[in-house]
Amino acid sequence: MDEQRLKKVSKYLSKHLRHQPDRIGITLDPHGWVDVDDLLRAVAAHGFPVSETELAEVVADNDKQRFSIVDGRIRANQGHSVAVDLDLPPIEPPAYLFHGTVAAVLPSITADGLRPMNRHHVHLSPDRETATRVGARRGRPVVLSVDSGSMHAAGHVFYRSDNGVWLVDHVPPAFIRLP
Ligand code: HQG
């Protein structure tokens, strides 16, 4: 499968496994899983057929690891806006994590801290390179450092998704360092 098709399938699956399962008539279980067979039937019925081989390739995509397949069921590893409980165990973060964003939202971030916006959690990256890529989706990237070690010491609970994205409910301004 070429890069372009891979990206298209990945985006289509993200849309329905994270945000709008109803749109193609699938129902996610409380932890976000749906039967692979049901998913493939639903996408075909909605004019976007995906083969099993293509699905396997998207899931194996080393770049992002957006999805997991376990026992014939698939789910998005993170990034949901629909209510799902990913059942991730709390885990101690490294001393610093990073957040890639753009200059336009800095006044609001400085005032309110980092908010989950449309997702369930604030997403943080383990390194500057990843955060730079995340920020670059929106324009010229600005990378903020988050004092995750102090946050953890202060009782904030961190999780790490299966594809290595760090998740937390909120990052208060006091723990954010501007570049
Ligand atoms: C910003 C991609 C105003 C925040 C990536 C970001 C990531 C605020 C935007 C994943 C704010 C939310 C997540 C505040 C935060 N005021 N703006 N108080 N707090 N923001 O897309 O972190 O391709 O929901 O800086 O790789 O950009 O989906 O979050 O610009 O891992 O697999 O509000 O999405 O992965 O945007 O990206 P998003 P994100 P996938």
Short mmCIF file of C-alpha atoms and ligand atoms in Angstrom, two decimals:
data_model
loop_
_atom_site.label_atom_id
_atom_site.label_comp_id
_atom_site.label_asym_id
_atom_site.label_seq_id
_atom_site.Cartn_x
_atom_site.Cartn_y
_atom_site.Cartn_z
CA MET A 1 0.00 0.00 0.00
CA ASP A 2 1.45 3.42 -0.86
CA GLU A 3 1.99 6.16 1.76
CA GLN A 4 -0.98 8.18 0.57
CA ARG A 5 -3.44 5.30 0.86
CA LEU A 6 -1.97 4.35 4.25
CA LYS A 7 -2.56 7.88 5.51
CA LYS A 8 -6.08 7.96 4.11
CA VAL A 9 -7.06 4.65 5.72
CA SER A 10 -5.46 5.71 9.01
CA LYS A 11 -7.38 9.00 9.05
CA TYR A 12 -10.67 7.29 8.16
CA LEU A 13 -10.20 4.74 10.95
CA SER A 14 -9.15 7.44 13.46
CA LYS A 15 -12.27 9.40 12.68
CA HIS A 16 -14.56 6.45 13.40
CA LEU A 17 -12.66 4.70 16.19
CA ARG A 18 -12.03 7.93 18.11
CA HIS A 19 -14.78 10.37 17.28
CA GLN A 20 -17.79 9.23 15.28
CA PRO A 21 -18.43 5.46 15.46
CA ASP A 22 -22.15 6.16 14.92
CA ARG A 23 -21.43 7.61 11.51
CA ILE A 24 -20.69 4.11 10.15
CA GLY A 25 -23.03 2.28 12.53
CA ILE A 26 -20.46 0.67 14.81
CA THR A 27 -20.57 0.61 18.61
CA LEU A 28 -17.39 0.73 20.68
CA ASP A 29 -17.34 -1.23 23.92
CA PRO A 30 -16.62 0.75 27.13
CA HIS A 31 -12.87 0.37 26.52
CA GLY A 32 -13.02 1.46 22.90
CA TRP A 33 -12.90 -1.95 21.18
CA VAL A 34 -14.90 -3.16 18.19
CA ASP A 35 -14.73 -6.50 16.31
CA VAL A 36 -12.44 -6.26 13.30
CA ASP A 37 -15.06 -8.08 11.18
CA ASP A 38 -17.77 -5.62 12.19
CA LEU A 39 -15.48 -2.70 11.39
CA LEU A 40 -14.53 -4.05 7.95
CA ARG A 41 -18.19 -4.72 7.14
CA ALA A 42 -19.19 -1.22 8.29
CA VAL A 43 -16.51 0.67 6.34
CA ALA A 44 -17.34 -1.30 3.17
CA ALA A 45 -21.05 -0.63 3.64
CA HIS A 46 -20.25 3.09 3.90
CA GLY A 47 -18.32 3.26 0.65
CA PHE A 48 -14.78 2.97 2.06
CA PRO A 49 -13.74 -0.68 1.65
CA VAL A 50 -10.52 -1.66 3.43
CA SER A 51 -8.92 -5.10 2.98
CA GLU A 52 -7.64 -7.17 5.89
CA THR A 53 -4.11 -6.78 4.54
CA GLU A 54 -4.45 -2.99 4.44
CA LEU A 55 -5.82 -2.96 7.97
CA ALA A 56 -2.89 -5.07 9.19
CA GLU A 57 -0.47 -2.66 7.51
CA VAL A 58 -2.05 0.40 9.11
CA VAL A 59 -2.00 -1.23 12.55
CA ALA A 60 1.65 -2.25 12.12
CA ASP A 61 2.65 1.24 10.93
CA ASN A 62 5.72 1.87 13.05
CA ASP A 63 5.48 5.59 12.72
CA LYS A 64 2.46 6.19 14.96
CA GLN A 65 0.99 2.88 16.19
CA ARG A 66 -2.41 4.51 16.32
CA PHE A 67 -4.37 1.26 16.67
CA SER A 68 -4.11 -2.09 18.46
CA ILE A 69 -5.67 -5.38 17.44
CA VAL A 70 -6.11 -7.98 20.20
CA ASP A 71 -8.19 -11.17 19.92
CA GLY A 72 -9.95 -10.09 16.75
CA ARG A 73 -10.88 -6.67 18.10
CA ILE A 74 -9.42 -3.27 17.27
CA ARG A 75 -9.26 0.10 19.07
CA ALA A 76 -7.52 3.45 18.74
CA ASN A 77 -4.67 3.70 21.24
CA GLN A 78 -5.47 7.30 22.19
CA GLY A 79 -7.00 10.55 20.98
CA HIS A 80 -10.70 9.79 21.55
CA SER A 81 -13.39 12.40 21.88
CA VAL A 82 -16.14 9.80 22.54
CA ALA A 83 -16.28 8.48 26.11
CA VAL A 84 -14.01 5.45 26.44
CA ASP A 85 -12.05 4.15 29.38
CA LEU A 86 -8.67 3.02 28.03
CA ASP A 87 -7.98 1.31 31.36
CA LEU A 88 -4.39 2.49 31.44
CA PRO A 89 -2.51 2.15 34.73
CA PRO A 90 -1.15 5.38 36.26
CA ILE A 91 2.59 5.57 35.69
CA GLU A 92 5.38 7.83 36.94
CA PRO A 93 6.49 10.24 34.19
CA PRO A 94 10.04 11.29 33.38
CA ALA A 95 11.22 14.60 34.89
CA TYR A 96 10.25 16.54 31.77
CA LEU A 97 7.75 16.03 28.99
CA PHE A 98 7.05 18.26 25.99
CA HIS A 99 4.09 19.81 24.23
CA GLY A 100 4.14 21.03 20.66
CA THR A 101 1.80 23.87 19.82
CA VAL A 102 1.74 27.22 18.00
CA ALA A 103 2.32 30.83 19.14
CA ALA A 104 -1.31 31.91 18.63
CA VAL A 105 -2.57 29.87 21.61
CA LEU A 106 0.25 30.77 24.04
CA PRO A 107 -1.66 33.61 25.78
CA SER A 108 -4.49 31.21 26.57
CA ILE A 109 -2.12 28.42 27.64
CA THR A 110 -0.20 30.84 29.86
CA ALA A 111 -3.47 31.87 31.55
CA ASP A 112 -5.24 28.47 31.83
CA GLY A 113 -2.48 25.91 31.43
CA LEU A 114 -2.78 23.05 28.95
CA ARG A 115 -6.36 21.78 28.57
CA PRO A 116 -7.57 18.60 26.83
CA MET A 117 -9.72 20.70 24.47
CA ASN A 118 -11.73 18.14 22.41
CA ARG A 119 -9.87 15.09 23.67
CA HIS A 120 -9.97 13.29 27.03
CA HIS A 121 -6.47 14.27 28.09
CA VAL A 122 -3.69 16.71 27.39
CA HIS A 123 -1.22 14.90 25.11
CA LEU A 124 2.47 15.22 25.93
CA SER A 125 5.47 13.96 23.99
CA PRO A 126 8.51 12.17 25.45
CA ASP A 127 10.99 14.26 23.46
CA ARG A 128 11.35 17.60 21.68
CA GLU A 129 11.50 16.05 18.21
CA THR A 130 8.09 14.41 18.61
CA ALA A 131 6.60 17.57 20.13
CA THR A 132 7.96 19.59 17.21
CA ARG A 133 6.15 17.26 14.78
CA VAL A 134 2.91 17.55 16.78
CA GLY A 135 3.11 21.37 16.80
CA ALA A 136 3.98 21.50 13.10
CA ARG A 137 0.51 20.07 12.27
CA ARG A 138 -0.83 23.56 13.07
CA GLY A 139 1.88 25.92 11.81
CA ARG A 140 5.28 27.01 12.99
CA PRO A 141 5.85 24.75 16.01
CA VAL A 142 6.53 26.07 19.50
CA VAL A 143 7.71 23.46 22.01
CA LEU A 144 6.81 23.89 25.70
CA SER A 145 8.56 21.91 28.45
CA VAL A 146 6.37 20.48 31.15
CA ASP A 147 7.81 19.89 34.62
CA SER A 148 6.15 16.48 34.84
CA GLY A 149 8.34 15.32 37.72
CA SER A 150 7.07 18.14 39.96
CA MET A 151 3.52 17.60 38.75
CA HIS A 152 3.72 13.94 39.69
CA ALA A 153 5.14 14.87 43.10
CA ALA A 154 2.19 17.25 43.52
CA GLY A 155 -0.27 14.40 42.88
CA HIS A 156 -1.13 14.77 39.19
CA VAL A 157 -1.81 11.37 37.63
CA PHE A 158 -0.07 10.43 34.37
CA TYR A 159 -0.80 7.65 31.90
CA ARG A 160 1.07 6.45 28.83
CA SER A 161 -0.87 5.18 25.83
CA ASP A 162 0.19 2.01 24.03
CA ASN A 163 1.88 4.16 21.40
CA GLY A 164 3.97 6.19 23.84
CA VAL A 165 1.88 9.35 24.17
CA TRP A 166 1.81 10.74 27.73
CA LEU A 167 -1.63 11.70 29.01
CA VAL A 168 -2.70 13.93 31.90
CA ASP A 169 -5.93 15.78 32.76
CA HIS A 170 -4.51 19.29 32.93
CA VAL A 171 -1.16 21.04 33.14
CA PRO A 172 -1.41 24.14 35.35
CA PRO A 173 0.59 27.18 34.14
CA ALA A 174 3.09 26.86 37.00
CA PHE A 175 4.48 23.64 35.48
CA ILE A 176 4.91 24.99 31.95
CA ARG A 177 8.15 26.49 30.68
CA LEU A 178 7.96 28.59 27.56
CA PRO A 179 10.87 28.29 25.10
C1 HQG B 1 -4.00 23.57 22.33
C2 HQG B 1 -1.75 13.71 17.11
C3 HQG B 1 -5.80 27.21 23.94
C4 HQG B 1 -2.90 22.57 22.18
C5 HQG B 1 -0.47 14.16 17.71
C6 HQG B 1 -3.20 22.01 20.79
C7 HQG B 1 -0.73 14.09 19.20
C8 HQG B 1 -4.87 25.14 24.05
C9 HQG B 1 -4.72 22.08 20.71
C10 HQG B 1 -2.22 14.14 19.32
C11 HQG B 1 -4.97 25.13 25.46
C12 HQG B 1 -5.39 20.75 20.92
C13 HQG B 1 -2.68 15.33 20.11
C14 HQG B 1 -5.51 26.27 26.09
C15 HQG B 1 -4.08 23.27 24.86
N1 HQG B 1 -5.92 27.29 25.29
N2 HQG B 1 -5.28 26.17 23.30
N3 HQG B 1 -5.66 26.38 27.42
N4 HQG B 1 -4.47 23.97 25.93
N5 HQG B 1 -4.30 23.97 23.72
O1 HQG B 1 -5.04 17.92 18.40
O2 HQG B 1 -1.58 17.86 21.48
O3 HQG B 1 -2.31 12.09 14.61
O4 HQG B 1 -6.35 17.93 20.60
O5 HQG B 1 -1.63 23.17 22.26
O6 HQG B 1 0.61 13.37 17.30
O7 HQG B 1 -2.05 18.96 19.22
O8 HQG B 1 -4.17 12.19 16.26
O9 HQG B 1 -3.89 18.00 20.68
O10 HQG B 1 -2.63 22.80 19.78
O11 HQG B 1 -0.26 12.95 19.83
O12 HQG B 1 -2.62 10.22 16.23
O13 HQG B 1 -5.14 22.96 21.74
O14 HQG B 1 -2.72 14.19 17.99
O15 HQG B 1 -1.81 12.32 17.01
O16 HQG B 1 -5.14 19.96 19.78
O17 HQG B 1 -2.27 16.53 19.48
P1 HQG B 1 -5.19 18.38 19.81
P2 HQG B 1 -2.37 17.92 20.23
P3 HQG B 1 -2.80 11.66 15.96
#
